[in-house]
Short mmCIF file of C-alpha atoms in Angstrom, two decimals:
data_model
loop_
_atom_site.label_atom_id
_atom_site.label_comp_id
_atom_site.label_asym_id
_atom_site.label_seq_id
_atom_site.Cartn_x
_atom_site.Cartn_y
_atom_site.Cartn_z
CA MET Q 27 114.02 97.11 164.54
CA ASP Q 28 111.89 93.96 165.30
CA VAL Q 29 110.38 93.53 161.91
CA TYR Q 30 113.87 93.71 160.33
CA LEU Q 31 115.10 90.81 162.37
CA ARG Q 32 111.85 88.99 162.03
CA TYR Q 33 111.45 89.20 158.24
CA GLY Q 34 114.88 90.14 157.15
CA PRO Q 35 116.20 86.52 156.68
CA ALA Q 36 113.03 85.48 154.69
CA LEU Q 37 113.38 88.58 152.41
CA ARG Q 38 117.07 88.05 151.89
CA ARG Q 39 116.47 84.42 150.80
CA LYS Q 40 113.92 85.66 148.31
CA CYS Q 41 116.38 88.14 146.87
CA GLU Q 42 119.18 85.56 146.68
CA ARG Q 43 116.96 83.32 144.64
CA MET Q 44 116.37 86.06 142.04
CA LEU Q 45 119.76 87.87 142.17
CA HIS Q 46 122.17 85.01 142.99
CA SER Q 47 124.23 87.39 144.93
CA ARG Q 48 124.52 87.69 148.68
CA GLU Q 49 125.79 91.23 148.36
CA ASP Q 50 123.01 92.43 146.09
CA ALA Q 51 120.30 90.63 148.19
CA GLU Q 52 121.44 92.39 151.35
CA ASP Q 53 121.62 95.64 149.48
CA VAL Q 54 118.02 95.30 148.42
CA VAL Q 55 116.93 94.24 151.91
CA GLN Q 56 118.60 97.04 153.47
CA GLY Q 57 116.94 99.38 151.10
CA VAL Q 58 113.50 97.98 151.86
CA PHE Q 59 113.88 98.42 155.66
CA VAL Q 60 115.79 101.68 155.49
CA GLU Q 61 112.89 103.08 153.45
CA LEU Q 62 110.35 101.57 155.83
CA LEU Q 63 112.09 103.37 158.74
CA GLY Q 64 110.99 106.65 157.29
CA ARG Q 65 107.28 105.71 157.10
CA ASP Q 66 104.68 104.95 159.69
CA ARG Q 67 103.57 101.37 158.70
CA PRO Q 68 102.31 99.49 161.72
CA ASP Q 69 100.82 96.88 159.44
CA VAL Q 70 103.94 95.53 157.80
CA ASP Q 71 103.82 91.81 156.97
CA LEU Q 72 105.86 89.46 154.73
CA PRO Q 73 103.58 89.68 151.79
CA TYR Q 74 103.95 93.50 151.79
CA LEU Q 75 107.66 93.16 152.09
CA TYR Q 76 107.87 90.67 149.30
CA ARG Q 77 106.33 93.14 147.04
CA ALA Q 78 108.65 95.98 148.22
CA ALA Q 79 111.69 93.72 147.73
CA THR Q 80 110.47 92.68 144.32
CA THR Q 81 110.29 96.24 143.15
CA ARG Q 82 113.77 97.11 144.35
CA ALA Q 83 115.18 94.00 142.92
CA LEU Q 84 113.71 94.62 139.54
CA ASN Q 85 115.20 98.15 139.61
CA LEU Q 86 118.62 96.55 140.29
CA VAL Q 87 118.21 94.06 137.45
CA ARG Q 88 117.21 96.77 135.07
CA ASP Q 89 120.19 98.90 136.00
CA ARG Q 90 122.37 98.66 133.06
CA ARG Q 91 125.53 98.86 135.04
CA ARG Q 92 124.63 95.78 137.12
CA ARG Q 93 122.89 93.65 134.32
CA ARG Q 94 126.10 92.53 132.87
CA ALA Q 95 127.31 91.21 136.24
CA LEU Q 96 123.92 89.43 136.77
CA LEU Q 97 123.81 87.91 133.37
CA ASP Q 98 127.36 86.72 133.57
CA ARG Q 99 126.34 84.57 136.53
CA HIS Q 100 125.00 81.55 134.79
CA GLY Q 101 121.95 80.43 136.44
CA GLU Q 102 120.66 76.90 136.78
CA ILE Q 103 117.63 75.74 134.78
CA LEU Q 104 114.52 76.41 136.88
CA ALA Q 105 111.83 73.77 136.99
CA PRO Q 106 108.37 74.75 135.81
CA PRO Q 107 106.89 76.38 139.01
CA SER Q 108 103.70 74.23 138.89
CA GLY Q 109 104.55 71.31 136.82
CA ARG Q 110 101.89 72.54 134.26
CA PRO Q 111 103.07 72.26 130.61
CA GLU Q 112 102.18 75.99 130.01
CA ASP Q 113 104.93 76.98 132.48
CA ARG Q 114 108.08 76.65 130.37
CA ALA Q 115 111.36 75.78 132.05
CA ALA Q 116 113.53 78.85 131.78
CA SER Q 117 117.03 79.70 132.85
CA ARG Q 118 117.71 82.49 135.22
CA GLN Q 119 119.53 84.27 132.45
CA LEU Q 120 116.54 84.05 130.17
CA LEU Q 121 114.29 85.39 132.81
CA LEU Q 122 116.48 88.27 133.58
CA GLN Q 123 116.61 89.09 129.94
CA LEU Q 124 112.88 88.96 129.71
CA ILE Q 125 112.40 91.23 132.67
CA ASP Q 126 114.17 93.86 130.68
CA THR Q 127 111.47 93.68 128.02
CA LEU Q 128 108.45 93.67 130.29
CA ASP Q 129 106.60 96.60 131.94
CA ASP Q 130 106.65 96.77 135.77
CA SER Q 131 103.32 95.09 136.19
CA HIS Q 132 104.39 91.96 134.27
CA ALA Q 133 107.89 91.82 135.43
CA GLU Q 134 106.62 91.80 139.09
CA ILE Q 135 104.42 88.90 138.44
CA LEU Q 136 107.17 86.96 136.53
CA VAL Q 137 109.25 87.26 139.74
CA TYR Q 138 106.45 85.96 141.91
CA ARG Q 139 105.74 83.06 139.60
CA TYR Q 140 109.27 81.92 138.53
CA PHE Q 141 111.46 82.88 141.44
CA ASP Q 142 109.00 82.69 144.43
CA ASN Q 143 106.70 79.84 143.06
CA LEU Q 144 103.62 81.79 144.22
CA THR Q 145 100.33 80.43 143.08
CA GLN Q 146 97.98 82.72 141.08
CA ASP Q 147 95.86 83.32 144.11
CA GLU Q 148 99.05 84.28 146.19
CA ILE Q 149 100.22 86.57 143.34
CA ALA Q 150 96.81 88.27 143.21
CA ALA Q 151 97.01 88.93 147.05
CA VAL Q 152 100.64 90.16 147.01
CA ALA Q 153 100.34 92.33 143.94
CA SER Q 154 96.89 93.61 144.99
CA VAL Q 155 95.29 92.61 141.63
CA SER Q 156 92.47 90.22 140.61
CA ARG Q 157 93.29 86.55 139.95
CA LYS Q 158 91.94 87.24 136.31
CA THR Q 159 94.58 89.93 135.78
CA VAL Q 160 97.24 87.64 137.08
CA GLY Q 161 96.08 85.03 134.63
CA LYS Q 162 96.15 87.41 131.67
CA ARG Q 163 99.58 88.70 132.65
CA LEU Q 164 100.99 85.23 133.11
CA ASP Q 165 99.80 84.31 129.57
CA ARG Q 166 101.56 87.39 128.25
CA ILE Q 167 104.69 86.40 130.05
CA ARG Q 168 104.63 82.90 128.72
CA GLU Q 169 104.25 84.15 125.15
CA ALA Q 170 107.11 86.55 125.63
CA LEU Q 171 109.19 83.72 127.16
CA GLU Q 172 108.49 81.42 124.24
CA ALA Q 173 109.34 84.12 121.76
CA LEU Q 174 112.65 85.11 123.50
CA ALA Q 175 113.64 81.40 123.94
CA GLY Q 176 112.91 80.69 120.30
CA ARG Q 177 115.20 83.65 119.31
CA GLU Q 178 117.96 82.40 121.60
CA GLU Q 179 117.73 78.87 120.31
CA ALA Q 180 117.77 80.16 116.75
CA GLN Q 181 121.15 82.01 117.32
CA MET D 14 122.27 76.28 148.83
CA ILE D 15 118.49 76.97 148.44
CA PRO D 16 117.02 73.74 146.95
CA ASP D 17 115.01 74.08 143.69
CA VAL D 18 111.24 74.04 143.59
CA GLU D 19 109.83 70.57 143.09
CA PRO D 20 107.59 70.49 139.99
CA GLY D 21 103.96 70.16 140.90
CA CYS D 22 104.26 71.20 144.54
CA PRO D 23 101.59 73.70 145.58
CA ILE D 24 103.63 75.23 148.43
CA SER D 25 105.27 78.61 147.52
CA TRP D 26 108.31 79.95 149.20
CA LEU D 27 106.10 82.66 150.73
CA GLN D 28 103.89 79.96 152.29
CA LEU D 29 106.78 78.05 153.67
CA GLU D 30 108.29 81.27 155.27
CA LEU D 31 105.07 82.23 156.80
CA HIS D 32 104.66 78.67 157.97
CA ALA D 33 108.04 78.80 159.63
CA LEU D 34 107.15 82.21 161.22
CA GLY D 35 103.78 80.78 162.48
CA GLU D 36 102.00 83.42 160.72
CA LEU D 37 99.68 81.38 158.52
CA PRO D 38 96.06 81.14 159.49
CA ALA D 39 95.41 77.90 161.39
CA ALA D 40 93.70 76.16 158.45
CA ALA D 41 96.55 77.02 156.03
CA GLN D 42 99.09 76.05 158.66
CA ALA D 43 97.44 72.59 158.96
CA ARG D 44 97.46 72.29 155.16
CA VAL D 45 101.18 72.95 154.96
CA ASP D 46 101.87 70.61 157.84
CA ALA D 47 99.95 67.84 155.94
CA HIS D 48 101.74 68.46 152.68
CA LEU D 49 105.19 68.56 154.33
CA ALA D 50 104.43 65.15 155.97
CA GLY D 51 104.03 63.62 152.50
CA CYS D 52 106.61 65.63 150.40
CA PRO D 53 110.39 65.10 151.10
CA ALA D 54 111.26 67.83 148.66
CA CYS D 55 109.10 70.52 150.40
CA ARG D 56 110.38 69.27 153.79
CA GLU D 57 113.87 69.81 152.61
CA ARG D 58 112.88 73.31 151.32
CA ALA D 59 111.23 74.07 154.71
CA ALA D 60 114.34 72.80 156.60
CA SER D 61 116.58 74.99 154.41
CA LEU D 62 114.93 78.07 155.88
CA GLY D 63 116.70 77.38 159.25
CA VAL D 64 120.04 76.26 157.92
CA HIS D 65 123.11 78.53 157.79
CA VAL D 66 121.13 81.55 158.58
CA ARG D 67 123.55 84.44 158.54
CA PRO D 68 123.13 87.15 161.20
CA MET D 69 121.31 90.16 159.70
CA PRO D 70 123.71 92.98 159.41
CA ALA D 71 122.92 96.36 161.12
CA LEU D 72 120.78 98.68 159.13
CA ARG D 73 123.09 101.12 157.35
CA ARG D 74 121.92 104.75 157.73
CA PRO D 75 122.98 106.86 154.71
CA PRO D 76 124.33 110.38 155.38
CA PRO D 77 121.94 113.22 154.58
CA ARG D 78 121.90 114.02 150.92
CA TRP D 79 120.39 117.17 149.49
CA ARG D 80 119.59 118.68 146.13
CA PHE D 81 118.79 122.35 146.18
CA ALA D 82 116.30 123.88 143.70
CA ALA D 83 116.42 127.59 143.46
CA ALA D 84 112.79 128.76 144.00
CA ALA D 85 110.96 131.39 146.15
CA ALA D 86 110.01 130.04 149.58
CA PRO D 87 108.64 131.68 152.74
CA VAL D 88 111.33 132.55 155.15
CA LEU D 89 111.01 130.67 158.42
CA LEU D 90 114.28 131.60 159.98
CA ALA D 91 115.40 135.01 160.97
CA ALA D 92 119.13 135.29 160.35
CA SER D 93 121.69 138.09 160.76
CA ALA D 94 123.18 137.32 157.35
CA LEU D 95 120.60 135.45 155.31
CA LEU D 96 121.99 134.97 151.81
CA ALA D 97 119.57 132.71 149.89
CA VAL D 98 116.43 130.61 150.45
CA GLY D 99 115.73 127.49 148.39
CA LEU D 100 113.33 124.66 148.34
CA LEU D 101 114.78 121.57 149.60
CA VAL D 102 114.42 118.45 147.62
CA ASP D 103 115.25 115.49 149.87
CA ASP D 104 116.17 112.34 147.93
CA GLY D 105 116.66 110.26 150.99
CA ALA D 106 115.47 110.25 154.52
CA LEU D 107 117.31 112.35 157.01
CA TRP D 108 118.77 109.99 159.55
CA ALA D 109 119.56 110.78 163.15
CA ASP D 110 120.10 109.02 166.41
CA GLY D 111 118.08 111.92 167.98
CA PRO D 112 118.21 115.62 168.00
CA GLY D 113 121.43 117.20 169.18
CA ILE D 114 123.51 114.14 168.21
CA ARG D 115 126.45 115.35 166.19
CA VAL D 116 126.94 113.22 162.97
CA LYS D 117 130.62 113.40 161.81
CA SER D 118 131.41 112.51 158.39
CA GLY D 119 134.36 110.29 157.50
CA ASP D 120 136.44 113.27 156.34
CA GLY D 121 136.69 114.99 159.82
CA ILE D 122 134.24 117.87 159.31
CA ALA D 123 132.30 118.71 162.46
CA LEU D 124 130.11 121.73 163.67
CA THR D 125 129.76 122.81 167.30
CA LEU D 126 126.97 125.22 168.07
CA ILE D 127 127.09 127.87 170.68
CA ARG D 128 123.72 128.95 171.93
CA GLU D 129 123.03 132.38 173.50
CA ARG D 130 119.84 132.70 175.41
CA ASP D 131 119.10 135.44 177.90
CA GLY D 132 122.76 136.07 178.46
CA VAL D 133 123.48 132.54 179.04
CA VAL D 134 125.92 130.80 176.73
CA VAL D 135 125.78 127.06 176.21
CA GLU D 136 128.06 124.95 173.96
CA ALA D 137 126.71 121.91 171.98
CA PRO D 138 122.99 122.52 173.00
CA THR D 139 120.45 119.93 172.20
CA GLY D 140 117.40 122.24 171.74
CA PHE D 141 116.22 125.70 170.88
CA ARG D 142 113.45 128.05 171.76
CA ASP D 143 112.09 130.98 169.69
CA GLY D 144 114.64 133.70 169.39
CA ASP D 145 117.72 131.70 170.56
CA ARG D 146 120.84 132.94 168.91
CA PHE D 147 123.48 130.61 167.50
CA ARG D 148 127.05 130.92 166.43
CA VAL D 149 129.03 128.10 164.82
CA LEU D 150 132.45 126.67 165.40
CA LEU D 151 133.76 124.74 162.36
CA THR D 152 136.37 121.94 162.69
CA CYS D 153 137.68 120.60 159.34
CA PRO D 154 141.08 119.51 157.97
CA PRO D 155 142.92 122.21 156.06
CA GLY D 156 141.85 122.21 152.48
CA ALA D 157 138.55 120.76 153.04
CA PRO D 158 135.99 122.40 150.64
CA VAL D 159 133.53 123.77 153.13
CA VAL D 160 131.69 126.39 151.15
CA ASP D 161 128.79 127.19 153.50
CA VAL D 162 126.70 126.39 156.45
CA VAL D 163 123.00 125.37 155.87
CA VAL D 164 120.20 125.42 158.25
CA VAL D 165 117.20 123.15 157.53
CA GLN D 166 113.95 123.06 159.19
CA GLY D 167 111.19 120.93 157.63
CA GLU D 168 111.22 121.97 153.97
CA GLN D 169 112.79 125.41 154.62
CA VAL D 170 116.41 126.00 153.92
CA ALA D 171 118.55 128.99 154.78
CA TYR D 172 122.14 129.94 154.47
CA PRO D 173 122.61 132.44 157.42
CA LEU D 174 126.40 132.70 157.26
CA ASP D 175 128.84 134.18 154.90
CA GLY D 176 130.94 131.41 153.39
CA PRO D 177 133.19 130.05 152.22
CA PHE D 178 135.33 129.39 155.31
CA ASP D 179 138.83 128.57 156.15
CA CYS D 180 139.20 125.24 157.98
CA GLY D 181 140.85 124.61 161.21
CA ASN D 182 140.10 123.53 164.70
CA ARG D 183 136.92 125.05 166.17
CA VAL D 184 137.09 128.13 163.92
CA ALA D 185 134.57 130.65 165.05
CA LEU D 186 132.49 131.49 161.90
CA PRO D 187 131.53 135.11 161.40
CA GLY D 188 127.76 135.93 161.85
CA ALA D 189 125.08 134.33 163.91
CA PHE D 190 121.49 133.31 163.26
CA ARG D 191 118.33 132.94 165.27
CA LEU D 192 115.84 129.99 165.35
CA THR D 193 112.10 129.99 165.54
CA GLY D 194 109.44 127.42 165.04
CA ALA D 195 108.19 124.02 166.26
CA GLU D 196 110.08 121.76 164.03
CA PRO D 197 113.43 120.13 164.56
CA VAL D 198 116.36 121.89 162.95
CA TRP D 199 119.47 120.56 161.36
CA VAL D 200 122.78 122.73 160.89
CA CYS D 201 125.12 121.19 158.40
CA ALA D 202 128.34 122.09 156.66
CA VAL D 203 128.08 122.06 152.87
CA GLU D 204 131.04 120.68 151.01
CA GLY D 205 132.07 121.36 147.49
CA ALA D 206 129.40 121.50 144.87
CA PRO D 207 125.80 121.83 146.06
CA GLY D 208 124.20 118.68 147.29
CA GLU D 209 126.63 117.21 149.85
CA ALA D 210 126.15 118.02 153.53
CA SER D 211 128.10 116.66 156.38
CA GLY D 212 128.87 117.33 160.00
CA CYS D 213 125.23 117.82 160.66
CA VAL D 214 123.91 118.79 164.13
CA GLY D 215 120.30 118.44 165.18
CA LEU D 216 118.33 120.74 167.53
CA ALA D 217 114.95 119.91 169.00
CA PRO D 218 112.35 122.53 169.80
CA GLU D 219 111.92 123.02 173.56
#
């Protein structure tokens, strides 16, 4: 399958950034392309696959049986994706904890912003929402991140 | 090791990947080129895309998995010993290398079909026509819990033979069934509790 060989490595790198596991990343990529085989999608491109992989990776993160293993892998501190002060530095562990409290639409955008470093325009294009919606959801994510980080620091 | 994102850089990982693939529009490709020329951190990130690239493993094709929900459904297949008809709920794609290819499960269960058409008998056929009659030879290790044989066509499911069966080498199962229709057919052994099918054989309409 040509699209698998063409886009598979890029998708695998994306999943490794989020999941910090080669095995989990390959499982997600396999799942994306195996599902794709059953559909007639001549217009597959990397942004489409980014979204498909994000959805699968989020499901994996939320799987209670796998979360412990993911959280036990201590992640490095991620730099603010844009250098802007409103994007707080957050560890991978904190972001994965936050994902569990967010609904799908916010969790997806968190992944694009903090793991893939997508701009708001890119997020809007990949997630098929308006830039205004992306902005609102990022504000909500930052508030939730501050709240969670504050609770963590207080403990 | 995938390098961290440099604070302040406008180049996302998606853009870098598309740039490496040559799939950015010309203007965007030029912008990225210009940025990379002046940003060592992003050059390192771009370079990392081509370093230590592991070969992509072959796509794994899962075995067929079926859940059966008891419900009334129109009978598509005529069978000499039809026991039950249920609606098939498929929670995964049905994978095949092509109709007529026998998929053996890891536990040694295999079906061989014998087709009878106009007095001519063919073993392991790859296709069927309306009215073709089929018998089944079952090969499975002693003790394997083969409880039935299921015939699936589209969303129609039928159990035309009278299970459970004793295992052995090419055991001729009692009964036979006929096929009709324009959709491919799968004939599988059903193991244990409902939901696990194996040893599937596919047939294409001729």
